[in-house]
């Protein structure tokens, strides 16, 4: 019996190690720092508000994430609340980043996508294979003279 228990524990540990070792998250942080961070900083010169599916972009550029969101999982009520806050034009983000989490949770929000297409312009796209994963990140900047914000 103890032999089987030892085998089960060993296999369980091995499975956990393999899962953790291969799970680096959606975005390898060094790629974001090297490629996306400078693009965001180039678009906004002062500390600003950013909205993206994942708060990592605000963190690495030392900006504020919209509504001080600190996670990248959203339920239906949060998606609706966030969408309504953006399109109500209260504390509107200067930058909106469409990342994997945006596409997972917000891509079907027609009101939000319409608002972005009318008020933001696409400034940067990262679309490449990173460590075996397709990474696509689009950075949208609030159009000049929209909502009297100084860029």
GROMACS .gro file of N, CA and C in nm:
model
  453
    1UNK      N    1   0.082  -0.121   0.000
    1UNK     CA    2   0.000   0.000   0.000
    1UNK      C    3   0.086   0.126   0.000
    2UNK      N    4   0.192   0.126   0.080
    2UNK     CA    5   0.277   0.245   0.088
    2UNK      C    6   0.348   0.272  -0.045
    3UNK      N    7   0.380   0.167  -0.120
    3UNK     CA    8   0.441   0.186  -0.251
    3UNK      C    9   0.346   0.262  -0.345
    4UNK      N   10   0.218   0.219  -0.347
    4UNK     CA   11   0.120   0.285  -0.433
    4UNK      C   12   0.096   0.430  -0.391
    5UNK      N   13   0.094   0.453  -0.261
    5UNK     CA   14   0.078   0.588  -0.210
    5UNK      C   15   0.195   0.675  -0.253
    6UNK      N   16   0.316   0.622  -0.245
    6UNK     CA   17   0.435   0.695  -0.288
    6UNK      C   18   0.430   0.725  -0.438
    7UNK      N   19   0.387   0.630  -0.518
    7UNK     CA   20   0.375   0.651  -0.663
    7UNK      C   21   0.271   0.761  -0.693
    8UNK      N   22   0.158   0.755  -0.625
    8UNK     CA   23   0.052   0.855  -0.647
    8UNK      C   24   0.102   0.994  -0.609
    9UNK      N   25   0.169   1.006  -0.495
    9UNK     CA   26   0.221   1.137  -0.452
    9UNK      C   27   0.326   1.187  -0.550
   10UNK      N   28   0.414   1.099  -0.594
   10UNK     CA   29   0.518   1.138  -0.690
   10UNK      C   30   0.457   1.184  -0.822
   11UNK      N   31   0.360   1.111  -0.874
   11UNK     CA   32   0.294   1.150  -0.999
   11UNK      C   33   0.218   1.281  -0.983
   12UNK      N   34   0.154   1.300  -0.871
   12UNK     CA   35   0.082   1.424  -0.844
   12UNK      C   36   0.178   1.542  -0.841
   13UNK      N   37   0.291   1.526  -0.772
   13UNK     CA   38   0.392   1.631  -0.767
   13UNK      C   39   0.446   1.662  -0.907
   14UNK      N   40   0.477   1.558  -0.982
   14UNK     CA   41   0.530   1.574  -1.117
   14UNK      C   42   0.430   1.648  -1.205
   15UNK      N   43   0.302   1.612  -1.197
   15UNK     CA   44   0.198   1.679  -1.275
   15UNK      C   45   0.189   1.827  -1.238
   16UNK      N   46   0.193   1.857  -1.108
   16UNK     CA   47   0.187   1.996  -1.063
   16UNK      C   48   0.309   2.074  -1.113
   17UNK      N   49   0.426   2.013  -1.105
   17UNK     CA   50   0.547   2.080  -1.150
   17UNK      C   51   0.540   2.112  -1.299
   18UNK      N   52   0.498   2.017  -1.377
   18UNK     CA   53   0.488   2.038  -1.522
   18UNK      C   54   0.388   2.147  -1.552
   19UNK      N   55   0.273   2.147  -1.485
   19UNK     CA   56   0.170   2.249  -1.509
   19UNK      C   57   0.221   2.388  -1.473
   20UNK      N   58   0.282   2.401  -1.356
   20UNK     CA   59   0.331   2.532  -1.312
   20UNK      C   60   0.447   2.578  -1.399
   21UNK      N   61   0.537   2.487  -1.431
   21UNK     CA   62   0.653   2.523  -1.511
   21UNK      C   63   0.614   2.573  -1.651
   22UNK      N   64   0.510   2.515  -1.710
   22UNK     CA   65   0.469   2.554  -1.845
   22UNK      C   66   0.366   2.665  -1.848
   23UNK      N   67   0.316   2.709  -1.734
   23UNK     CA   68   0.213   2.812  -1.731
   23UNK      C   69   0.275   2.945  -1.691
   24UNK      N   70   0.314   3.025  -1.790
   24UNK     CA   71   0.374   3.155  -1.763
   24UNK      C   72   0.273   3.267  -1.773
   25UNK      N   73   0.146   3.236  -1.784
   25UNK     CA   74   0.046   3.340  -1.800
   25UNK      C   75   0.027   3.370  -1.948
   26UNK      N   76  -0.060   3.463  -1.977
   26UNK     CA   77  -0.091   3.497  -2.115
   26UNK      C   78   0.023   3.574  -2.179
   27UNK      N   79   0.087   3.663  -2.103
   27UNK     CA   80   0.192   3.746  -2.159
   27UNK      C   81   0.322   3.726  -2.082
   28UNK      N   82   0.427   3.684  -2.149
   28UNK     CA   83   0.557   3.681  -2.081
   28UNK      C   84   0.598   3.824  -2.046
   29UNK      N   85   0.619   3.850  -1.919
   29UNK     CA   86   0.640   3.985  -1.870
   29UNK      C   87   0.759   4.055  -1.935
   30UNK      N   88   0.865   3.981  -1.966
   30UNK     CA   89   0.980   4.046  -2.028
   30UNK      C   90   0.948   4.099  -2.167
   31UNK      N   91   0.861   4.030  -2.240
   31UNK     CA   92   0.819   4.078  -2.373
   31UNK      C   93   0.736   4.206  -2.361
   32UNK      N   94   0.649   4.211  -2.261
   32UNK     CA   95   0.567   4.330  -2.240
   32UNK      C   96   0.656   4.448  -2.206
   33UNK      N   97   0.747   4.428  -2.112
   33UNK     CA   98   0.837   4.537  -2.072
   33UNK      C   99   0.919   4.589  -2.190
   34UNK      N  100   0.964   4.497  -2.272
   34UNK     CA  101   1.054   4.534  -2.382
   34UNK      C  102   0.982   4.599  -2.499
   35UNK      N  103   0.862   4.552  -2.532
   35UNK     CA  104   0.796   4.598  -2.654
   35UNK      C  105   0.675   4.687  -2.631
   36UNK      N  106   0.589   4.651  -2.539
   36UNK     CA  107   0.463   4.723  -2.524
   36UNK      C  108   0.477   4.843  -2.430
   37UNK      N  109   0.551   4.826  -2.321
   37UNK     CA  110   0.568   4.935  -2.225
   37UNK      C  111   0.616   5.064  -2.287
   38UNK      N  112   0.723   5.062  -2.366
   38UNK     CA  113   0.770   5.187  -2.428
   38UNK      C  114   0.666   5.250  -2.523
   39UNK      N  115   0.589   5.168  -2.590
   39UNK     CA  116   0.486   5.222  -2.679
   39UNK      C  117   0.379   5.298  -2.601
   40UNK      N  118   0.339   5.242  -2.488
   40UNK     CA  119   0.240   5.310  -2.403
   40UNK      C  120   0.298   5.440  -2.351
   41UNK      N  121   0.419   5.437  -2.301
   41UNK     CA  122   0.482   5.558  -2.247
   41UNK      C  123   0.501   5.665  -2.354
   42UNK      N  124   0.523   5.625  -2.477
   42UNK     CA  125   0.536   5.721  -2.587
   42UNK      C  126   0.404   5.791  -2.616
   43UNK      N  127   0.293   5.719  -2.600
   43UNK     CA  128   0.161   5.775  -2.630
   43UNK      C  129   0.108   5.869  -2.522
   44UNK      N  130   0.146   5.846  -2.400
   44UNK     CA  131   0.102   5.933  -2.290
   44UNK      C  132   0.224   5.980  -2.213
   45UNK      N  133   0.238   6.108  -2.203
   45UNK     CA  134   0.359   6.165  -2.143
   45UNK      C  135   0.347   6.179  -1.991
   46UNK      N  136   0.226   6.188  -1.941
   46UNK     CA  137   0.208   6.204  -1.797
   46UNK      C  138   0.134   6.082  -1.741
   47UNK      N  139   0.132   6.071  -1.610
   47UNK     CA  140   0.060   5.961  -1.546
   47UNK      C  141  -0.087   5.970  -1.587
   48UNK      N  142  -0.142   5.859  -1.628
   48UNK     CA  143  -0.275   5.861  -1.686
   48UNK      C  144  -0.354   5.737  -1.648
   49UNK      N  145  -0.475   5.730  -1.703
   49UNK     CA  146  -0.562   5.615  -1.680
   49UNK      C  147  -0.562   5.528  -1.805
   50UNK      N  148  -0.542   5.397  -1.783
   50UNK     CA  149  -0.540   5.298  -1.890
   50UNK      C  150  -0.649   5.196  -1.862
   51UNK      N  151  -0.715   5.150  -1.967
   51UNK     CA  152  -0.805   5.037  -1.951
   51UNK      C  153  -0.757   4.925  -2.042
   52UNK      N  154  -0.748   4.806  -1.984
   52UNK     CA  155  -0.717   4.686  -2.059
   52UNK      C  156  -0.778   4.569  -1.983
   53UNK      N  157  -0.787   4.456  -2.049
   53UNK     CA  158  -0.841   4.340  -1.981
   53UNK      C  159  -0.755   4.299  -1.863
   54UNK      N  160  -0.625   4.312  -1.877
   54UNK     CA  161  -0.531   4.279  -1.770
   54UNK      C  162  -0.468   4.407  -1.717
   55UNK      N  163  -0.459   4.423  -1.584
   55UNK     CA  164  -0.399   4.545  -1.529
   55UNK      C  165  -0.247   4.551  -1.541
   56UNK      N  166  -0.185   4.448  -1.597
   56UNK     CA  167  -0.039   4.444  -1.606
   56UNK      C  168   0.018   4.563  -1.683
   57UNK      N  169  -0.055   4.611  -1.782
   57UNK     CA  170  -0.004   4.722  -1.864
   57UNK      C  171   0.005   4.851  -1.783
   58UNK      N  172  -0.093   4.876  -1.699
   58UNK     CA  173  -0.087   4.994  -1.611
   58UNK      C  174   0.027   4.979  -1.511
   59UNK      N  175   0.042   4.859  -1.459
   59UNK     CA  176   0.146   4.833  -1.360
   59UNK      C  177   0.286   4.857  -1.417
   60UNK      N  178   0.315   4.801  -1.533
   60UNK     CA  179   0.451   4.812  -1.587
   60UNK      C  180   0.485   4.952  -1.635
   61UNK      N  181   0.382   5.034  -1.664
   61UNK     CA  182   0.407   5.171  -1.709
   61UNK      C  183   0.382   5.274  -1.599
   62UNK      N  184   0.351   5.226  -1.479
   62UNK     CA  185   0.327   5.312  -1.362
   62UNK      C  186   0.212   5.410  -1.386
   63UNK      N  187   0.108   5.360  -1.451
   63UNK     CA  188  -0.014   5.439  -1.471
   63UNK      C  189  -0.125   5.379  -1.386
   64UNK      N  190  -0.239   5.442  -1.386
   64UNK     CA  191  -0.354   5.390  -1.312
   64UNK      C  192  -0.440   5.306  -1.404
   65UNK      N  193  -0.490   5.195  -1.351
   65UNK     CA  194  -0.582   5.112  -1.428
   65UNK      C  195  -0.723   5.163  -1.403
   66UNK      N  196  -0.802   5.166  -1.509
   66UNK     CA  197  -0.937   5.220  -1.503
   66UNK      C  198  -1.016   5.160  -1.387
   67UNK      N  199  -1.080   5.245  -1.309
   67UNK     CA  200  -1.160   5.206  -1.193
   67UNK      C  201  -1.078   5.131  -1.089
   68UNK      N  202  -0.946   5.147  -1.095
   68UNK     CA  203  -0.855   5.078  -1.002
   68UNK      C  204  -0.877   4.927  -0.999
   69UNK      N  205  -0.912   4.872  -1.114
   69UNK     CA  206  -0.931   4.727  -1.123
   69UNK      C  207  -0.797   4.658  -1.104
   70UNK      N  208  -0.796   4.555  -1.023
   70UNK     CA  209  -0.669   4.489  -0.992
   70UNK      C  210  -0.670   4.341  -1.030
   71UNK      N  211  -0.759   4.303  -1.117
   71UNK     CA  212  -0.768   4.163  -1.155
   71UNK      C  213  -0.800   4.152  -1.304
   72UNK      N  214  -0.796   4.032  -1.356
   72UNK     CA  215  -0.825   4.013  -1.498
   72UNK      C  216  -0.933   3.908  -1.519
   73UNK      N  217  -1.017   3.888  -1.419
   73UNK     CA  218  -1.136   3.804  -1.436
   73UNK      C  219  -1.257   3.891  -1.410
   74UNK      N  220  -1.354   3.886  -1.502
   74UNK     CA  221  -1.471   3.972  -1.491
   74UNK      C  222  -1.597   3.889  -1.507
   75UNK      N  223  -1.692   3.910  -1.417
   75UNK     CA  224  -1.822   3.845  -1.436
   75UNK      C  225  -1.913   3.938  -1.516
   76UNK      N  226  -2.030   3.891  -1.549
   76UNK     CA  227  -2.121   3.966  -1.637
   76UNK      C  228  -2.155   4.105  -1.580
   77UNK      N  229  -2.179   4.113  -1.449
   77UNK     CA  230  -2.213   4.242  -1.388
   77UNK      C  231  -2.097   4.340  -1.395
   78UNK      N  232  -1.976   4.290  -1.371
   78UNK     CA  233  -1.859   4.378  -1.379
   78UNK      C  234  -1.836   4.427  -1.521
   79UNK      N  235  -1.854   4.340  -1.618
   79UNK     CA  236  -1.837   4.379  -1.757
   79UNK      C  237  -1.934   4.491  -1.792
   80UNK      N  238  -2.057   4.477  -1.751
   80UNK     CA  239  -2.158   4.580  -1.778
   80UNK      C  240  -2.125   4.711  -1.705
   81UNK      N  241  -2.083   4.702  -1.580
   81UNK     CA  242  -2.049   4.821  -1.502
   81UNK      C  243  -1.929   4.894  -1.562
   82UNK      N  244  -1.827   4.820  -1.599
   82UNK     CA  245  -1.707   4.880  -1.659
   82UNK      C  246  -1.743   4.945  -1.793
   83UNK      N  247  -1.817   4.874  -1.877
   83UNK     CA  248  -1.859   4.928  -2.006
   83UNK      C  249  -1.936   5.058  -1.988
   84UNK      N  250  -2.032   5.058  -1.898
   84UNK     CA  251  -2.113   5.179  -1.874
   84UNK      C  252  -2.030   5.294  -1.821
   85UNK      N  253  -1.932   5.265  -1.736
   85UNK     CA  254  -1.845   5.371  -1.685
   85UNK      C  255  -1.759   5.431  -1.794
   86UNK      N  256  -1.712   5.350  -1.885
   86UNK     CA  257  -1.630   5.404  -1.994
   86UNK      C  258  -1.715   5.490  -2.087
   87UNK      N  259  -1.828   5.439  -2.129
   87UNK     CA  260  -1.907   5.514  -2.228
   87UNK      C  261  -1.982   5.632  -2.166
   88UNK      N  262  -1.991   5.637  -2.032
   88UNK     CA  263  -2.053   5.753  -1.967
   88UNK      C  264  -1.956   5.870  -1.962
   89UNK      N  265  -1.832   5.846  -2.002
   89UNK     CA  266  -1.728   5.948  -2.014
   89UNK      C  267  -1.687   6.008  -1.881
   90UNK      N  268  -1.695   5.929  -1.776
   90UNK     CA  269  -1.645   5.971  -1.644
   90UNK      C  270  -1.505   5.913  -1.628
   91UNK      N  271  -1.409   6.000  -1.610
   91UNK     CA  272  -1.270   5.956  -1.594
   91UNK      C  273  -1.229   5.863  -1.709
   92UNK      N  274  -1.256   5.909  -1.828
   92UNK     CA  275  -1.233   5.829  -1.948
   92UNK      C  276  -1.085   5.794  -1.963
   93UNK      N  277  -1.053   5.668  -1.993
   93UNK     CA  278  -0.912   5.631  -2.009
   93UNK      C  279  -0.852   5.692  -2.135
   94UNK      N  280  -0.728   5.738  -2.124
   94UNK     CA  281  -0.659   5.792  -2.241
   94UNK      C  282  -0.614   5.681  -2.335
   95UNK      N  283  -0.588   5.565  -2.278
   95UNK     CA  284  -0.542   5.450  -2.355
   95UNK      C  285  -0.635   5.332  -2.326
   96UNK      N  286  -0.674   5.262  -2.432
   96UNK     CA  287  -0.745   5.136  -2.417
   96UNK      C  288  -0.663   5.030  -2.489
   97UNK      N  289  -0.637   4.923  -2.419
   97UNK     CA  290  -0.555   4.816  -2.475
   97UNK      C  291  -0.641   4.691  -2.491
   98UNK      N  292  -0.650   4.646  -2.613
   98UNK     CA  293  -0.721   4.521  -2.640
   98UNK      C  294  -0.619   4.408  -2.634
   99UNK      N  295  -0.630   4.332  -2.528
   99UNK     CA  296  -0.541   4.219  -2.505
   99UNK      C  297  -0.624   4.092  -2.498
  100UNK      N  298  -0.563   3.982  -2.463
  100UNK     CA  299  -0.635   3.854  -2.458
  100UNK      C  300  -0.754   3.859  -2.363
  101UNK      N  301  -0.737   3.925  -2.250
  101UNK     CA  302  -0.847   3.933  -2.154
  101UNK      C  303  -0.958   4.025  -2.205
  102UNK      N  304  -0.921   4.133  -2.274
  102UNK     CA  305  -1.023   4.218  -2.335
  102UNK      C  306  -1.106   4.136  -2.432
  103UNK      N  307  -1.038   4.063  -2.519
  103UNK     CA  308  -1.110   3.982  -2.619
  103UNK      C  309  -1.197   3.876  -2.553
  104UNK      N  310  -1.148   3.820  -2.443
  104UNK     CA  311  -1.226   3.716  -2.374
  104UNK      C  312  -1.351   3.773  -2.309
  105UNK      N  313  -1.341   3.890  -2.248
  105UNK     CA  314  -1.452   3.941  -2.168
  105UNK      C  315  -1.530   4.057  -2.232
  106UNK      N  316  -1.466   4.140  -2.313
  106UNK     CA  317  -1.531   4.263  -2.359
  106UNK      C  318  -1.558   4.269  -2.508
  107UNK      N  319  -1.508   4.177  -2.585
  107UNK     CA  320  -1.519   4.188  -2.732
  107UNK      C  321  -1.663   4.184  -2.782
  108UNK      N  322  -1.754   4.128  -2.705
  108UNK     CA  323  -1.894   4.121  -2.748
  108UNK      C  324  -1.977   4.240  -2.701
  109UNK      N  325  -1.914   4.333  -2.632
  109UNK     CA  326  -1.985   4.451  -2.582
  109UNK      C  327  -1.994   4.554  -2.695
  110UNK      N  328  -2.105   4.551  -2.767
  110UNK     CA  329  -2.121   4.638  -2.885
  110UNK      C  330  -2.111   4.785  -2.851
  111UNK      N  331  -2.171   4.827  -2.739
  111UNK     CA  332  -2.165   4.968  -2.700
  111UNK      C  333  -2.021   5.013  -2.679
  112UNK      N  334  -1.943   4.930  -2.614
  112UNK     CA  335  -1.804   4.964  -2.587
  112UNK      C  336  -1.723   4.968  -2.715
  113UNK      N  337  -1.739   4.868  -2.799
  113UNK     CA  338  -1.664   4.866  -2.926
  113UNK      C  339  -1.700   4.983  -3.015
  114UNK      N  340  -1.826   5.022  -3.016
  114UNK     CA  341  -1.868   5.140  -3.094
  114UNK      C  342  -1.805   5.266  -3.036
  115UNK      N  343  -1.806   5.278  -2.904
  115UNK     CA  344  -1.746   5.394  -2.838
  115UNK      C  345  -1.597   5.404  -2.870
  116UNK      N  346  -1.529   5.292  -2.866
  116UNK     CA  347  -1.386   5.292  -2.897
  116UNK      C  348  -1.362   5.332  -3.042
  117UNK      N  349  -1.440   5.278  -3.134
  117UNK     CA  350  -1.418   5.310  -3.276
  117UNK      C  351  -1.446   5.457  -3.306
  118UNK      N  352  -1.536   5.518  -3.232
  118UNK     CA  353  -1.569   5.659  -3.255
  118UNK      C  354  -1.474   5.756  -3.186
  119UNK      N  355  -1.413   5.715  -3.077
  119UNK     CA  356  -1.338   5.808  -2.994
  119UNK      C  357  -1.189   5.778  -2.980
  120UNK      N  358  -1.145   5.666  -3.030
  120UNK     CA  359  -1.006   5.626  -3.015
  120UNK      C  360  -0.948   5.592  -3.151
  121UNK      N  361  -0.816   5.604  -3.159
  121UNK     CA  362  -0.748   5.564  -3.281
  121UNK      C  363  -0.643   5.457  -3.248
  122UNK      N  364  -0.631   5.360  -3.337
  122UNK     CA  365  -0.534   5.253  -3.320
  122UNK      C  366  -0.394   5.310  -3.342
  123UNK      N  367  -0.305   5.291  -3.244
  123UNK     CA  368  -0.170   5.345  -3.253
  123UNK      C  369  -0.061   5.240  -3.258
  124UNK      N  370  -0.090   5.119  -3.213
  124UNK     CA  371   0.015   5.018  -3.207
  124UNK      C  372  -0.047   4.879  -3.204
  125UNK      N  373   0.018   4.786  -3.275
  125UNK     CA  374  -0.026   4.646  -3.273
  125UNK      C  375   0.097   4.559  -3.254
  126UNK      N  376   0.089   4.471  -3.156
  126UNK     CA  377   0.188   4.365  -3.139
  126UNK      C  378   0.117   4.236  -3.174
  127UNK      N  379   0.164   4.168  -3.276
  127UNK     CA  380   0.103   4.043  -3.319
  127UNK      C  381   0.217   3.949  -3.357
  128UNK      N  382   0.251   3.861  -3.265
  128UNK     CA  383   0.363   3.771  -3.290
  128UNK      C  384   0.353   3.647  -3.205
  129UNK      N  385   0.435   3.552  -3.239
  129UNK     CA  386   0.443   3.427  -3.165
  129UNK      C  387   0.550   3.445  -3.057
  130UNK      N  388   0.510   3.429  -2.931
  130UNK     CA  389   0.603   3.444  -2.820
  130UNK      C  390   0.600   3.316  -2.739
  131UNK      N  391   0.712   3.247  -2.735
  131UNK     CA  392   0.724   3.121  -2.660
  131UNK      C  393   0.612   3.025  -2.694
  132UNK      N  394   0.583   3.014  -2.823
  132UNK     CA  395   0.484   2.918  -2.870
  132UNK      C  396   0.340   2.965  -2.862
  133UNK      N  397   0.318   3.090  -2.822
  133UNK     CA  398   0.182   3.143  -2.811
  133UNK      C  399   0.166   3.264  -2.901
  134UNK      N  400   0.050   3.273  -2.964
  134UNK     CA  401   0.018   3.390  -3.044
  134UNK      C  402  -0.025   3.501  -2.949
  135UNK      N  403   0.044   3.613  -2.952
  135UNK     CA  404   0.013   3.728  -2.869
  135UNK      C  405  -0.030   3.841  -2.961
  136UNK      N  406  -0.150   3.895  -2.935
  136UNK     CA  407  -0.198   4.011  -3.010
  136UNK      C  408  -0.243   4.116  -2.909
  137UNK      N  409  -0.182   4.232  -2.920
  137UNK     CA  410  -0.213   4.344  -2.833
  137UNK      C  411  -0.232   4.466  -2.921
  138UNK      N  412  -0.345   4.532  -2.907
  138UNK     CA  413  -0.373   4.655  -2.981
  138UNK      C  414  -0.385   4.769  -2.882
  139UNK      N  415  -0.317   4.880  -2.910
  139UNK     CA  416  -0.321   4.995  -2.822
  139UNK      C  417  -0.395   5.109  -2.894
  140UNK      N  418  -0.502   5.155  -2.831
  140UNK     CA  419  -0.583   5.265  -2.884
  140UNK      C  420  -0.564   5.387  -2.796
  141UNK      N  421  -0.549   5.501  -2.859
  141UNK     CA  422  -0.532   5.628  -2.787
  141UNK      C  423  -0.653   5.716  -2.814
  142UNK      N  424  -0.698   5.785  -2.711
  142UNK     CA  425  -0.808   5.879  -2.724
  142UNK      C  426  -0.773   5.982  -2.830
  143UNK      N  427  -0.864   6.006  -2.923
  143UNK     CA  428  -0.838   6.102  -3.030
  143UNK      C  429  -0.814   6.240  -2.972
  144UNK      N  430  -0.731   6.317  -3.040
  144UNK     CA  431  -0.700   6.454  -2.997
  144UNK      C  432  -0.828   6.534  -2.981
  145UNK      N  433  -0.829   6.619  -2.880
  145UNK     CA  434  -0.939   6.711  -2.852
  145UNK      C  435  -1.070   6.643  -2.816
  146UNK      N  436  -1.066   6.518  -2.780
  146UNK     CA  437  -1.188   6.451  -2.732
  146UNK      C  438  -1.199   6.474  -2.583
  147UNK      N  439  -1.310   6.519  -2.538
  147UNK     CA  440  -1.341   6.535  -2.396
  147UNK      C  441  -1.247   6.629  -2.325
  148UNK      N  442  -1.185   6.723  -2.398
  148UNK     CA  443  -1.100   6.827  -2.341
  148UNK      C  444  -0.987   6.772  -2.255
  149UNK      N  445  -0.935   6.659  -2.292
  149UNK     CA  446  -0.821   6.604  -2.220
  149UNK      C  447  -0.692   6.646  -2.289
  150UNK      N  448  -0.596   6.683  -2.210
  150UNK     CA  449  -0.465   6.716  -2.266
  150UNK      C  450  -0.384   6.587  -2.270
  151UNK      N  451  -0.338   6.552  -2.388
  151UNK     CA  452  -0.264   6.427  -2.401
  151UNK      C  453  -0.120   6.455  -2.365
   0.00000   0.00000   0.00000
